């Protein structure tokens, strides 16, 4: 997910909110800032060498295959597939966050691949090679993940699947576990997910947006304008992008991970998600990790927790 959002024209849009059409103009402006996919800036660097190396590994795509499916709404979605060890039926579906591509999951995907697993790395809708002109913040993406799971199962009926997402990818994973999934999905890992996109948007608007001095812009008003624009233009209610409600309905064993120093998706959100979850669950706090940095901050701690959790919940019961 993007680390900072700057609304350089926000004052102009908000100033017109009292005039005819101003409310729609404000909503459209916010929609453009929050709902339209963006490419990762070429100058952006990873926070640590582990994730930098993982991105480079994914970018090289050595031994990778390409895969494609059609989403329920007709979009063509793309993924990279990394075959695992011979006769291995374990699959990790590694799901990236906002403003990025499958490359962002390189360090995590490489970790699974080094352990012999098969890996599927989708570009989420609107990102990379996948079609789409808006970001669903996990709402539409949850159904795309079901499609990718079905893709795996058609090719490997003996598959055992873990869904592993980071940031918006983790929100997509949690949203997927709140609905029907193939029985081959055995576990999920949610790394720095938000509770609801409404709570996250309000946090962003309150803490990460440059506001014109002297102009009152309450976060509730801004979110209401954005929500109305999303209903009109994307056809869904942003309040339905609520991983915390999905977690309460999930039966999929889930490991919740969050960096203690995460200021973009507040670390306290993980505690709320964990408390809401009614599935078999565990959690890991990663000291010193900022947003989406946990795997590279302490590899030993991260993979120790992931491996322990998956041994418990993915070993076949004879």
C-alpha positions as CSV (number, residue, x, y, z in Angstrom):
1,X,0.0,0.0,0.0
2,X,1.1,3.6,-0.7
3,X,3.0,5.2,2.2
4,X,1.7,8.7,1.7
5,X,-1.2,10.4,-0.1
6,X,-1.1,14.1,-0.9
7,X,-4.2,15.9,-2.1
8,X,-2.6,19.0,-3.8
9,X,-6.0,20.1,-5.3
10,X,-8.1,19.1,-2.3
11,X,-8.7,22.7,-1.4
12,X,-10.2,23.5,-4.8
13,X,-12.5,20.5,-4.7
14,X,-13.7,21.1,-1.2
15,X,-14.2,24.8,-1.7
16,X,-16.7,24.0,-4.4
17,X,-18.6,21.5,-2.2
18,X,-21.2,24.1,-1.3
19,X,-21.9,25.0,-4.8
20,X,-24.1,23.1,-7.3
21,X,-22.2,20.0,-8.3
22,X,-19.5,20.7,-5.7
23,X,-20.3,17.5,-3.7
24,X,-19.9,15.4,-6.9
25,X,-16.7,17.2,-7.8
26,X,-15.3,16.5,-4.4
27,X,-16.3,12.8,-4.6
28,X,-14.8,12.5,-8.0
29,X,-11.5,14.1,-6.9
30,X,-11.2,11.8,-4.0
31,X,-12.1,8.8,-6.2
32,X,-9.3,9.7,-8.4
33,X,-6.9,9.8,-5.5
34,X,-8.1,6.7,-3.7
35,X,-9.7,4.3,-6.2
36,X,-7.7,4.5,-9.4
37,X,-4.8,2.1,-9.7
38,X,-1.3,3.6,-9.8
39,X,2.1,2.1,-10.8
40,X,4.8,1.9,-8.2
41,X,7.2,4.8,-8.7
42,X,10.5,3.7,-10.3
43,X,12.5,5.6,-7.7
44,X,10.9,3.7,-4.8
45,X,13.2,1.4,-2.9
46,X,12.5,-1.4,-0.5
47,X,13.0,-0.7,3.2
48,X,15.5,-3.6,3.7
49,X,17.8,-5.8,1.6
50,X,15.7,-8.9,2.1
51,X,12.7,-7.4,0.3
52,X,14.9,-5.7,-2.3
53,X,16.5,-9.1,-3.1
54,X,13.0,-10.7,-3.2
55,X,11.7,-8.1,-5.7
56,X,14.7,-8.6,-7.9
57,X,14.2,-12.4,-7.8
58,X,10.5,-12.0,-8.8
59,X,11.4,-9.5,-11.6
60,X,13.9,-11.9,-13.2
61,X,11.1,-14.6,-13.4
62,X,13.6,-17.4,-13.9
63,X,11.6,-20.6,-14.2
64,X,8.3,-18.8,-13.9
65,X,5.2,-19.5,-16.0
66,X,2.4,-17.2,-16.9
67,X,-1.2,-17.9,-16.0
68,X,-4.5,-16.2,-16.7
69,X,-8.2,-16.3,-15.6
70,X,-11.3,-14.4,-16.4
71,X,-12.9,-12.6,-13.4
72,X,-16.6,-12.9,-12.8
73,X,-17.1,-9.4,-14.2
74,X,-15.1,-10.3,-17.3
75,X,-11.7,-8.8,-16.6
76,X,-8.7,-10.7,-17.6
77,X,-6.4,-11.4,-14.7
78,X,-2.7,-12.3,-14.8
79,X,-0.4,-14.2,-12.5
80,X,3.1,-15.7,-12.4
81,X,3.4,-19.3,-11.4
82,X,6.6,-20.7,-9.8
83,X,6.7,-24.5,-9.9
84,X,7.8,-26.2,-6.7
85,X,9.6,-29.4,-5.9
86,X,8.6,-32.6,-7.9
87,X,5.4,-34.2,-6.5
88,X,4.8,-31.2,-4.2
89,X,1.1,-30.3,-3.9
90,X,1.4,-27.4,-1.5
91,X,0.6,-24.0,-3.0
92,X,1.1,-20.4,-1.7
93,X,-1.0,-17.7,-3.3
94,X,1.0,-14.5,-2.5
95,X,-1.1,-11.3,-2.8
96,X,0.4,-7.8,-3.1
97,X,-0.9,-4.5,-1.9
98,X,-2.0,-1.2,-3.5
99,X,0.2,0.6,-6.1
100,X,2.4,-2.4,-6.8
101,X,2.5,-5.8,-8.6
102,X,3.4,-9.4,-7.9
103,X,7.0,-8.3,-7.5
104,X,6.2,-6.8,-4.1
105,X,5.6,-10.4,-2.8
106,X,9.0,-11.6,-4.0
107,X,10.6,-12.1,-0.6
108,X,7.6,-14.1,0.7
109,X,7.2,-16.0,-2.5
110,X,10.9,-16.9,-2.5
111,X,10.6,-18.1,1.1
112,X,7.8,-20.6,0.1
113,X,9.7,-21.6,-3.1
114,X,12.9,-22.2,-1.2
115,X,10.9,-24.6,1.0
116,X,9.8,-26.6,-2.1
117,X,6.3,-25.1,-2.5
118,X,4.5,-24.1,-5.7
119,X,3.8,-20.4,-5.7
120,X,1.1,-18.3,-7.6
121,X,1.7,-14.6,-7.7
122,X,-1.3,-12.7,-9.1
123,X,-1.3,-9.1,-10.2
124,X,-4.4,-7.8,-8.4
125,X,-7.0,-6.2,-10.7
126,X,-6.0,-2.9,-12.0
127,X,-2.3,-3.5,-11.3
128,X,0.5,-4.8,-13.4
129,X,-0.7,-7.0,-16.3
130,X,-4.2,-7.5,-14.9
131,X,-7.1,-5.5,-16.3
132,X,-9.3,-3.2,-14.2
133,X,-9.8,0.6,-13.8
134,X,-10.5,0.8,-10.1
135,X,-9.3,-0.6,-6.8
136,X,-11.8,-2.7,-4.8
137,X,-9.8,-2.6,-1.6
138,X,-10.5,-6.3,-1.1
139,X,-14.1,-6.4,-2.1
140,X,-13.9,-7.4,-5.7
141,X,-10.5,-8.9,-5.2
142,X,-11.9,-11.5,-2.8
143,X,-13.7,-13.2,-5.7
144,X,-10.6,-13.0,-7.9
145,X,-8.8,-15.0,-5.2
146,X,-11.5,-17.7,-5.4
147,X,-10.9,-17.8,-9.1
148,X,-7.2,-18.3,-8.6
149,X,-7.8,-21.1,-6.1
150,X,-10.1,-22.8,-8.6
151,X,-7.4,-22.4,-11.2
152,X,-5.0,-24.3,-9.0
153,X,-7.5,-27.0,-8.0
154,X,-8.3,-27.7,-11.7
155,X,-4.7,-28.4,-12.3
156,X,-3.8,-30.1,-9.0
157,X,-6.8,-31.7,-7.3
158,X,-4.5,-32.8,-4.4
159,X,-3.5,-29.2,-3.8
160,X,-3.2,-27.8,-0.3
161,X,-3.4,-24.0,-0.5
162,X,-2.4,-21.1,1.8
163,X,-3.5,-17.6,1.0
164,X,-0.8,-15.1,2.1
165,X,-1.4,-11.4,1.6
166,X,0.3,-8.1,2.6
167,X,-1.6,-4.8,3.3
168,X,-4.5,-4.6,0.7
169,X,-3.5,-8.1,-0.3
170,X,-4.1,-9.2,3.3
171,X,-7.4,-7.5,3.2
172,X,-8.3,-9.4,0.0
173,X,-7.3,-12.7,1.7
174,X,-9.4,-12.0,4.8
175,X,-12.4,-11.0,2.6
176,X,-12.0,-14.2,0.7
177,X,-11.9,-16.4,3.8
178,X,-15.2,-14.8,4.9
179,X,-17.0,-16.6,2.0
180,X,-17.0,-20.0,0.3
181,X,-13.6,-21.3,-0.7
182,X,-12.5,-24.6,-2.2
183,X,-11.8,-27.3,0.5
184,X,-8.2,-27.3,-0.7
185,X,-7.6,-23.9,1.0
186,X,-6.2,-24.9,4.4
187,X,-4.9,-21.7,5.9
188,X,-4.4,-18.0,5.5
189,X,-1.7,-15.4,6.5
190,X,-2.8,-11.8,6.9
191,X,0.2,-9.4,7.1
192,X,-0.7,-5.8,8.1
193,X,-4.4,-5.8,7.0
194,X,-6.8,-3.0,7.9
195,X,-10.0,-3.6,9.8
196,X,-12.2,-1.8,7.3
197,X,-11.4,0.4,4.4
198,X,-13.6,3.1,6.0
199,X,-11.4,3.1,9.1
200,X,-8.2,3.1,7.0
201,X,-9.5,5.9,4.8
202,X,-10.4,8.0,7.8
203,X,-7.0,7.4,9.3
204,X,-5.3,8.4,6.0
205,X,-7.5,11.5,5.7
206,X,-6.7,12.5,9.3
207,X,-3.0,11.8,9.3
208,X,-1.6,11.5,5.8
209,X,-3.2,14.3,3.8
210,X,-2.0,17.9,3.5
211,X,-5.0,20.1,4.3
212,X,-5.3,23.7,3.4
213,X,-4.9,25.9,6.4
214,X,-8.2,27.3,7.8
215,X,-10.4,25.1,5.7
216,X,-12.4,22.6,7.8
217,X,-12.4,19.2,6.1
218,X,-13.8,16.6,8.5
219,X,-12.9,13.1,7.7
220,X,-16.5,11.9,7.9
221,X,-17.5,14.4,5.1
222,X,-14.6,13.4,2.9
223,X,-15.3,9.7,3.3
224,X,-19.0,10.2,2.6
225,X,-18.2,12.0,-0.7
226,X,-15.8,9.3,-1.7
227,X,-18.3,6.5,-0.8
228,X,-20.9,8.1,-2.9
229,X,-18.6,8.4,-5.8
230,X,-17.5,4.8,-5.5
231,X,-21.1,3.6,-5.5
232,X,-21.8,5.6,-8.6
233,X,-18.6,4.8,-10.5
234,X,-17.4,1.4,-9.2
235,X,-20.8,-0.1,-8.3
236,X,-20.1,-1.1,-4.7
237,X,-20.3,0.3,-1.2
238,X,-16.9,1.0,0.4
239,X,-18.4,0.0,3.7
240,X,-18.6,-3.6,2.4
241,X,-14.8,-3.7,2.2
242,X,-14.6,-4.8,5.8
243,X,-12.1,-7.6,6.5
244,X,-13.1,-7.5,10.2
245,X,-16.6,-8.7,9.3
246,X,-15.2,-11.4,7.0
247,X,-12.8,-12.6,9.8
248,X,-15.8,-13.0,12.1
249,X,-17.4,-15.4,9.5
250,X,-14.2,-17.3,8.5
251,X,-13.5,-20.9,9.3
252,X,-10.0,-20.8,7.6
253,X,-7.2,-21.0,10.2
254,X,-5.5,-17.6,10.0
255,X,-2.2,-16.2,11.2
256,X,-2.3,-12.4,11.8
257,X,1.0,-10.5,11.5
258,X,1.7,-6.8,12.0
259,X,4.7,-4.6,12.4
260,X,4.8,-2.8,15.7
261,X,6.0,0.4,14.1
262,X,3.3,0.4,11.4
263,X,1.9,3.9,11.2
264,X,0.1,3.7,7.9
265,X,-2.2,0.8,8.9
266,X,-2.2,1.3,12.6
267,X,-0.8,-1.7,14.5
268,X,-3.9,-1.7,16.8
269,X,-6.0,-2.8,13.8
270,X,-4.4,-6.3,14.0
271,X,-5.6,-6.7,17.6
272,X,-9.1,-5.9,16.5
273,X,-9.0,-8.3,13.6
274,X,-7.6,-11.0,15.9
275,X,-10.3,-10.5,18.5
276,X,-13.1,-10.5,15.9
277,X,-11.9,-13.7,14.2
278,X,-13.8,-16.9,15.1
279,X,-11.6,-19.2,13.1
280,X,-8.5,-21.1,14.5
281,X,-6.0,-18.3,14.8
282,X,-2.6,-17.1,16.0
283,X,-0.8,-13.8,15.9
284,X,2.7,-12.3,15.6
285,X,3.9,-8.8,16.4
286,X,7.2,-8.0,14.6
287,X,9.2,-5.4,16.6
288,X,10.8,-2.6,14.6
289,X,8.8,-3.3,11.5
290,X,7.0,-0.5,9.6
291,X,4.2,-1.0,7.1
292,X,4.6,-4.1,4.9
293,X,8.2,-4.6,6.2
294,X,7.8,-7.5,8.6
295,X,9.3,-10.3,6.5
296,X,12.5,-8.3,5.9
297,X,12.8,-6.9,9.4
298,X,13.1,-10.3,11.2
299,X,13.2,-13.3,8.8
300,X,13.8,-15.8,11.6
301,X,10.8,-14.6,13.6
302,X,8.6,-14.2,10.6
303,X,9.2,-17.6,9.1
304,X,9.3,-19.4,12.4
305,X,5.8,-18.2,13.1
306,X,4.5,-19.0,9.6
307,X,6.1,-22.5,9.5
308,X,4.8,-23.3,13.0
309,X,1.3,-22.2,12.1
310,X,1.2,-24.1,8.8
311,X,2.6,-27.3,10.3
312,X,-0.3,-27.2,12.8
313,X,-3.0,-26.5,10.3
314,X,-1.9,-27.9,6.9
315,X,-0.6,-31.4,7.8
316,X,-3.1,-33.9,6.4
317,X,-5.2,-35.7,8.9
318,X,-5.0,-39.4,8.2
